[in-house]
Amino acid sequence: MTAPNSSERKACWDARDQLWKCLDDNGDNAASCQKSQSEFEANCPAQWVKYFTKRREFLKYKDKMQTEGFKPAEGPRQPS
Amino acid sequence: MSWFRCIVGDVRGGGRLLRGLPQSPGLPQRTPRCFLSRGPGPGPPGPGLRTRVGVGLLVGGGLLAAWWFVDSEKRQNQRRRRVEQLKQVSLGQGVFSLLDHRGQRRTKADFLGRWVLLYFGFTHCPDICPEELDKLSAAVSALDRDASMPPVQPVFITVDPERDDAAALDRYVKDFHPRLIGLTGTPEEVKHAGRDYRVYASAGPKDEDGDYIVDHTILIYLISPDGLFLDYYNRMKSQDQITESVRNHIKNYEQLDPQPEGP
């Protein structure tokens, strides 16, 4: 399969931006953004869909860390 | 001559000598301290002052020249040491042999004599490679507009030789700077070139379409006409920052290695 060219890349990025805007507006409620989701999947190669989905999760996580702070997970109890 | 008499008059022995001399109307008053700024008698400052100022300027100028010379020597030595350090790091010291996007064989030697901005990536890259190449292209274009700058050569080397053959690169480089050269080759040749620049590259798992993402170092390398790695720019560097940095490198560049004699 050939790599997406410049206009195909742009179409994918625009669809992704639409989806992310929808998710932002709907509090990450995937159900409300079904249309944008299908647009996104139609305009982007499967690998890119996976990549951008993971990227969004990471960006959300990073945001959370920066605003809410980091709570270290409780480690195993030390044997007394 | 009066300033000379002044200095002599200050020294004890000279003072006694002076006191022994017959007084004449032209001589200055014998005073324990000597004001060098005063000329002979009540008249305006004579050649004495001008001579003193002249000598002062000469000495000052000499000191300045000496300082400048020593400083430029120091800077020259610093640059030599930096080049030695870069040679120690040995990035890009090897010789690569790759195929460009028109199917022509290119080696490292072909790029000597030119400033090169180099980026490793792959054409199936979702967003990072196009963004970095856009940045790189914009920096090169900005430098193109500066008539005092030599043309910088943008180069793209693939980390995905399995999919990125010359035809794929030809399609890809069209979207960026017109001088952008894409390079590919056998997996061995590409691995060798990547190793040369300590580029990390790792292909991810293939999906049902056989598609995969290649994880890789995201850096733009600046290479001097000597073929030496001089600087690098990461994702945080803006197009303007890269342009300015390259401009400074080019301006301050001094050929420390003698140019090889042409055939």
Short mmCIF file of C-alpha atoms in Angstrom, two decimals:
data_model
loop_
_atom_site.label_atom_id
_atom_site.label_comp_id
_atom_site.label_asym_id
_atom_site.label_seq_id
_atom_site.Cartn_x
_atom_site.Cartn_y
_atom_site.Cartn_z
CA MET A 1 0.00 0.00 0.00
CA THR A 2 1.32 3.43 -0.85
CA ALA A 3 1.76 6.05 1.80
CA PRO A 4 -0.83 8.82 2.02
CA ASN A 5 0.13 11.89 0.01
CA SER A 6 -0.09 15.47 1.23
CA SER A 7 -3.82 15.98 0.64
CA GLU A 8 -4.68 12.56 2.09
CA ARG A 9 -2.65 13.39 5.19
CA LYS A 10 -4.48 16.69 5.53
CA ALA A 11 -7.88 14.99 5.15
CA CYS A 12 -6.96 12.57 7.92
CA TRP A 13 -5.69 15.32 10.22
CA ASP A 14 -8.81 17.39 9.67
CA ALA A 15 -11.04 14.39 10.46
CA ARG A 16 -9.00 13.70 13.57
CA ASP A 17 -9.30 17.33 14.68
CA GLN A 18 -13.07 17.20 14.13
CA LEU A 19 -13.32 14.07 16.24
CA TRP A 20 -11.19 15.49 19.02
CA LYS A 21 -13.20 18.70 19.06
CA CYS A 22 -16.39 16.65 19.34
CA LEU A 23 -14.93 14.61 22.17
CA ASP A 24 -13.76 17.75 23.95
CA ASP A 25 -17.23 19.28 23.62
CA ASN A 26 -18.92 16.12 24.87
CA GLY A 27 -16.66 15.28 27.75
CA ASP A 28 -14.99 12.39 25.94
CA ASN A 29 -18.35 10.68 25.47
CA ALA A 30 -17.57 8.45 22.49
CA ALA A 31 -21.26 7.65 21.96
CA SER A 32 -22.06 11.26 21.04
CA CYS A 33 -19.32 11.35 18.43
CA GLN A 34 -20.09 8.29 16.35
CA LYS A 35 -20.31 10.28 13.14
CA SER A 36 -16.94 11.97 13.63
CA GLN A 37 -15.47 8.63 14.61
CA SER A 38 -16.55 7.02 11.33
CA GLU A 39 -15.33 10.03 9.35
CA PHE A 40 -11.99 9.72 11.10
CA GLU A 41 -11.70 6.00 10.43
CA ALA A 42 -12.67 6.49 6.79
CA ASN A 43 -10.04 9.14 6.15
CA CYS A 44 -7.09 7.59 7.96
CA PRO A 45 -5.15 4.36 7.53
CA ALA A 46 -5.89 1.85 10.31
CA GLN A 47 -2.39 2.28 11.78
CA TRP A 48 -2.91 6.02 12.04
CA VAL A 49 -6.30 5.58 13.72
CA LYS A 50 -4.62 3.44 16.36
CA TYR A 51 -1.72 5.88 16.66
CA PHE A 52 -3.87 8.98 17.04
CA THR A 53 -6.23 7.26 19.48
CA LYS A 54 -3.28 6.34 21.65
CA ARG A 55 -1.91 9.87 21.26
CA ARG A 56 -5.15 11.36 22.53
CA GLU A 57 -5.13 9.04 25.53
CA PHE A 58 -1.58 10.12 26.27
CA LEU A 59 -2.40 13.82 25.94
CA LYS A 60 -5.36 13.40 28.31
CA TYR A 61 -3.17 11.54 30.77
CA LYS A 62 -0.49 14.21 30.58
CA ASP A 63 -3.11 16.90 31.15
CA LYS A 64 -4.40 15.05 34.19
CA MET A 65 -0.90 14.71 35.63
CA GLN A 66 -0.19 18.36 35.13
CA THR A 67 -3.45 19.61 36.62
CA GLU A 68 -4.33 17.03 39.26
CA GLY A 69 -0.84 16.01 40.22
CA PHE A 70 0.74 12.64 40.48
CA LYS A 71 -0.31 10.13 43.14
CA PRO A 72 2.27 7.39 43.47
CA ALA A 73 0.74 3.97 43.41
CA GLU A 74 0.87 2.08 46.68
CA GLY A 75 3.68 -0.38 46.54
CA PRO A 76 3.78 -3.84 48.05
CA ARG A 77 3.78 -3.83 51.85
CA GLN A 78 7.20 -4.27 53.34
CA PRO A 79 7.44 -7.45 55.40
CA SER A 80 7.61 -6.42 59.04
CA MET B 1 61.70 68.83 28.10
CA SER B 2 60.13 70.25 31.21
CA TRP B 3 58.36 66.94 32.02
CA PHE B 4 61.73 65.24 32.13
CA ARG B 5 63.01 67.87 34.52
CA CYS B 6 59.88 67.29 36.59
CA ILE B 7 60.54 63.57 36.97
CA VAL B 8 64.20 64.20 37.80
CA GLY B 9 63.18 66.88 40.30
CA ASP B 10 60.99 64.35 42.13
CA VAL B 11 63.76 61.93 42.87
CA ARG B 12 65.75 62.92 46.00
CA GLY B 13 69.12 62.76 44.36
CA GLY B 14 67.81 64.65 41.37
CA GLY B 15 66.23 67.19 43.70
CA ARG B 16 69.56 67.89 45.41
CA LEU B 17 71.20 68.13 42.00
CA LEU B 18 68.55 70.55 40.87
CA ARG B 19 68.97 72.64 43.99
CA GLY B 20 72.67 72.85 43.21
CA LEU B 21 72.03 74.25 39.74
CA PRO B 22 71.99 77.99 39.25
CA GLN B 23 68.47 79.29 39.16
CA SER B 24 67.39 80.75 35.82
CA PRO B 25 64.15 82.63 35.12
CA GLY B 26 62.80 79.84 32.83
CA LEU B 27 63.06 77.05 35.37
CA PRO B 28 59.91 76.00 37.24
CA GLN B 29 59.61 76.62 40.95
CA ARG B 30 61.30 73.93 43.00
CA THR B 31 58.45 72.11 44.66
CA PRO B 32 58.60 68.84 46.68
CA ARG B 33 55.90 67.36 44.44
CA CYS B 34 55.82 67.64 40.75
CA PHE B 35 52.57 68.16 38.91
CA LEU B 36 53.21 66.49 35.57
CA SER B 37 50.04 68.00 34.17
CA ARG B 38 51.49 71.49 34.39
CA GLY B 39 53.57 72.67 31.50
CA PRO B 40 56.63 74.89 31.77
CA GLY B 41 55.56 77.94 33.77
CA PRO B 42 52.20 79.68 33.30
CA GLY B 43 52.05 79.04 29.54
CA PRO B 44 49.53 76.63 27.81
CA PRO B 45 50.34 72.87 27.83
CA GLY B 46 53.14 72.49 25.29
CA PRO B 47 54.37 69.55 23.29
CA GLY B 48 54.94 67.79 26.58
CA LEU B 49 51.25 67.08 27.08
CA ARG B 50 50.65 66.12 23.48
CA THR B 51 53.59 63.75 23.58
CA ARG B 52 52.32 62.20 26.80
CA VAL B 53 48.83 61.73 25.32
CA GLY B 54 50.36 60.31 22.14
CA VAL B 55 52.49 57.84 24.04
CA GLY B 56 49.51 56.92 26.20
CA LEU B 57 47.39 56.23 23.14
CA LEU B 58 50.15 54.20 21.53
CA VAL B 59 50.61 52.09 24.63
CA GLY B 60 46.84 51.72 25.04
CA GLY B 61 46.44 50.83 21.37
CA GLY B 62 49.25 48.34 21.61
CA LEU B 63 47.67 46.69 24.63
CA LEU B 64 44.30 46.52 22.86
CA ALA B 65 45.87 44.97 19.77
CA ALA B 66 47.72 42.45 21.90
CA TRP B 67 44.52 41.58 23.78
CA TRP B 68 42.58 41.19 20.54
CA PHE B 69 45.25 38.96 19.06
CA VAL B 70 45.41 36.75 22.15
CA ASP B 71 41.61 36.61 22.29
CA SER B 72 41.25 35.62 18.65
CA GLU B 73 43.92 32.96 19.15
CA LYS B 74 41.95 31.69 22.15
CA ARG B 75 38.72 31.58 20.14
CA GLN B 76 40.49 29.79 17.31
CA ASN B 77 41.80 27.21 19.77
CA GLN B 78 38.34 26.78 21.29
CA ARG B 79 36.89 26.10 17.86
CA ARG B 80 39.66 23.64 17.09
CA ARG B 81 39.01 21.85 20.35
CA ARG B 82 35.26 21.76 19.63
CA VAL B 83 35.93 20.23 16.22
CA GLU B 84 38.17 17.66 17.89
CA GLN B 85 35.40 16.89 20.38
CA LEU B 86 32.88 16.45 17.59
CA LYS B 87 35.33 14.17 15.80
CA GLN B 88 35.61 12.16 19.03
CA VAL B 89 31.84 11.84 19.15
CA SER B 90 32.29 10.62 15.60
CA LEU B 91 28.76 11.20 14.48
CA GLY B 92 28.43 10.86 10.76
CA GLN B 93 32.09 9.97 10.33
CA GLY B 94 31.46 6.95 8.21
CA VAL B 95 30.76 6.74 4.52
CA PHE B 96 27.22 5.95 3.48
CA SER B 97 26.15 4.80 0.07
CA LEU B 98 22.47 5.16 -0.73
CA LEU B 99 20.05 5.59 -3.62
CA ASP B 100 18.28 8.92 -4.05
CA HIS B 101 14.62 9.34 -5.01
CA ARG B 102 15.60 9.42 -8.71
CA GLY B 103 17.44 6.13 -8.46
CA GLN B 104 20.89 7.75 -8.54
CA ARG B 105 23.59 6.40 -6.22
CA ARG B 106 24.78 8.96 -3.67
CA THR B 107 27.59 8.73 -1.16
CA LYS B 108 28.60 10.99 1.71
CA ALA B 109 31.35 12.48 -0.47
CA ASP B 110 28.70 13.89 -2.82
CA PHE B 111 27.53 16.20 -0.04
CA LEU B 112 30.94 17.56 1.01
CA GLY B 113 31.38 21.25 0.36
CA ARG B 114 27.74 21.94 1.19
CA TRP B 115 25.83 22.64 4.38
CA VAL B 116 23.34 19.83 4.99
CA LEU B 117 20.21 19.62 7.15
CA LEU B 118 19.45 15.93 7.58
CA TYR B 119 16.34 14.17 8.88
CA PHE B 120 15.63 10.45 9.31
CA GLY B 121 12.01 9.35 8.90
CA PHE B 122 9.61 7.24 6.85
CA THR B 123 6.84 8.04 4.39
CA HIS B 124 4.10 6.21 6.31
CA CYS B 125 4.66 8.51 9.26
CA PRO B 126 1.32 9.83 10.66
CA ASP B 127 2.31 13.35 11.69
CA ILE B 128 5.79 13.88 13.09
CA CYS B 129 7.86 13.43 9.90
CA PRO B 130 5.70 15.76 7.78
CA GLU B 131 5.83 18.36 10.55
CA GLU B 132 9.60 18.12 10.95
CA LEU B 133 10.12 18.17 7.19
CA ASP B 134 7.86 21.23 6.91
CA LYS B 135 10.00 22.92 9.56
CA LEU B 136 13.19 21.89 7.82
CA SER B 137 11.91 23.08 4.43
CA ALA B 138 10.79 26.41 5.87
CA ALA B 139 14.21 26.94 7.49
CA VAL B 140 15.99 26.20 4.21
CA SER B 141 13.65 28.54 2.33
CA ALA B 142 14.28 31.30 4.85
CA LEU B 143 18.03 30.88 4.37
CA ASP B 144 17.53 30.83 0.59
CA ARG B 145 16.06 34.32 0.85
CA ASP B 146 19.26 35.55 2.52
CA ALA B 147 21.63 36.43 -0.31
CA SER B 148 24.67 36.24 1.96
CA MET B 149 24.02 32.57 2.77
CA PRO B 150 25.18 29.61 0.64
CA PRO B 151 22.38 27.17 -0.37
CA VAL B 152 21.68 24.60 2.32
CA GLN B 153 20.99 21.04 1.17
CA PRO B 154 17.98 19.34 2.83
CA VAL B 155 18.24 15.54 3.00
CA PHE B 156 15.72 12.89 4.09
CA ILE B 157 16.94 9.35 4.84
CA THR B 158 14.34 6.65 5.33
CA VAL B 159 14.31 4.32 8.35
CA ASP B 160 11.82 2.07 6.51
CA PRO B 161 13.70 0.72 3.46
CA GLU B 162 11.22 -2.17 3.09
CA ARG B 163 8.45 0.14 1.96
CA ASP B 164 10.29 3.35 1.04
CA ASP B 165 11.89 2.65 -2.30
CA ALA B 166 13.01 5.38 -4.71
CA ALA B 167 9.50 5.71 -6.20
CA ALA B 168 7.89 6.11 -2.76
CA LEU B 169 10.48 8.74 -1.81
CA ASP B 170 9.98 10.55 -5.09
CA ARG B 171 6.25 10.89 -4.32
CA TYR B 172 7.01 11.97 -0.77
CA VAL B 173 9.71 14.62 -1.21
CA LYS B 174 7.59 16.50 -3.75
CA ASP B 175 5.50 17.88 -0.87
CA PHE B 176 8.44 19.66 0.70
CA HIS B 177 11.36 21.88 -0.30
CA PRO B 178 12.17 21.55 -4.04
CA ARG B 179 15.82 20.71 -3.24
CA LEU B 180 14.90 17.98 -0.72
CA ILE B 181 16.74 14.75 -1.60
CA GLY B 182 15.28 11.46 -0.38
CA LEU B 183 17.70 8.58 0.25
CA THR B 184 17.05 4.87 0.55
CA GLY B 185 18.82 1.58 -0.13
CA THR B 186 18.99 -2.02 1.02
CA PRO B 187 18.15 -2.61 4.69
CA GLU B 188 21.88 -3.06 5.31
CA GLU B 189 22.86 0.22 3.66
CA VAL B 190 20.12 2.10 5.50
CA LYS B 191 21.00 0.51 8.83
CA HIS B 192 24.63 1.49 8.28
CA ALA B 193 23.73 5.11 7.59
CA GLY B 194 21.43 5.20 10.63
CA ARG B 195 24.11 3.71 12.86
CA ASP B 196 26.51 6.34 11.64
CA TYR B 197 24.29 9.05 13.13
CA ARG B 198 23.30 6.92 16.14
CA VAL B 199 19.72 6.97 14.95
CA TYR B 200 17.37 4.67 16.82
CA ALA B 201 14.76 2.99 14.64
CA SER B 202 12.38 0.17 15.50
CA ALA B 203 9.55 -1.05 13.30
CA GLY B 204 6.34 -1.82 15.18
CA PRO B 205 4.06 -4.84 14.69
CA LYS B 206 2.32 -5.19 11.32
CA ASP B 207 -1.49 -4.99 11.27
CA GLU B 208 -3.94 -6.80 8.93
CA ASP B 209 -3.07 -4.41 6.10
CA GLY B 210 0.62 -5.07 6.63
CA ASP B 211 0.91 -1.49 7.83
CA TYR B 212 3.18 -0.55 10.71
CA ILE B 213 4.69 2.48 12.40
CA VAL B 214 8.44 2.88 12.80
CA ASP B 215 9.51 4.36 16.11
CA HIS B 216 12.64 6.46 15.53
CA THR B 217 14.87 9.30 16.73
CA ILE B 218 13.28 12.64 15.87
CA LEU B 219 16.19 14.97 15.19
CA ILE B 220 17.31 17.32 12.46
CA TYR B 221 21.10 17.19 12.08
CA LEU B 222 23.26 20.08 10.82
CA ILE B 223 26.33 18.96 8.89
CA SER B 224 29.16 21.27 7.86
CA PRO B 225 30.80 21.34 4.40
CA ASP B 226 33.59 19.26 6.02
CA GLY B 227 31.03 16.51 6.57
CA LEU B 228 31.14 17.08 10.33
CA PHE B 229 28.09 16.90 12.55
CA LEU B 230 27.83 20.40 14.07
CA ASP B 231 24.44 20.69 15.73
CA TYR B 232 21.02 19.09 16.10
CA TYR B 233 17.44 20.33 16.52
CA ASN B 234 14.64 18.45 18.29
CA ARG B 235 10.86 18.78 18.19
CA MET B 236 10.93 21.75 20.55
CA LYS B 237 12.96 23.92 18.17
CA SER B 238 10.86 26.22 16.01
CA GLN B 239 11.53 26.96 12.34
CA ASP B 240 12.91 30.40 13.27
CA GLN B 241 15.21 29.00 15.92
CA ILE B 242 16.63 26.51 13.45
CA THR B 243 17.08 29.22 10.80
CA GLU B 244 18.94 31.48 13.23
CA SER B 245 21.12 28.70 14.55
CA VAL B 246 22.15 27.57 11.06
CA ARG B 247 22.78 31.19 10.06
CA ASN B 248 25.12 31.63 13.03
CA HIS B 249 26.95 28.40 12.33
CA ILE B 250 27.51 29.42 8.72
CA LYS B 251 28.69 32.89 9.68
CA ASN B 252 31.12 31.64 12.32
CA TYR B 253 32.34 28.74 10.30
CA GLU B 254 36.04 28.64 9.65
CA GLN B 255 37.49 25.93 7.56
CA LEU B 256 39.80 24.15 9.97
CA ASP B 257 40.33 21.20 7.71
CA PRO B 258 42.10 22.06 4.45
CA GLN B 259 39.96 21.62 1.37
CA PRO B 260 40.88 18.44 -0.47
CA GLU B 261 42.48 19.17 -3.84
CA GLY B 262 40.06 18.63 -6.70
CA PRO B 263 40.79 16.11 -9.48
#
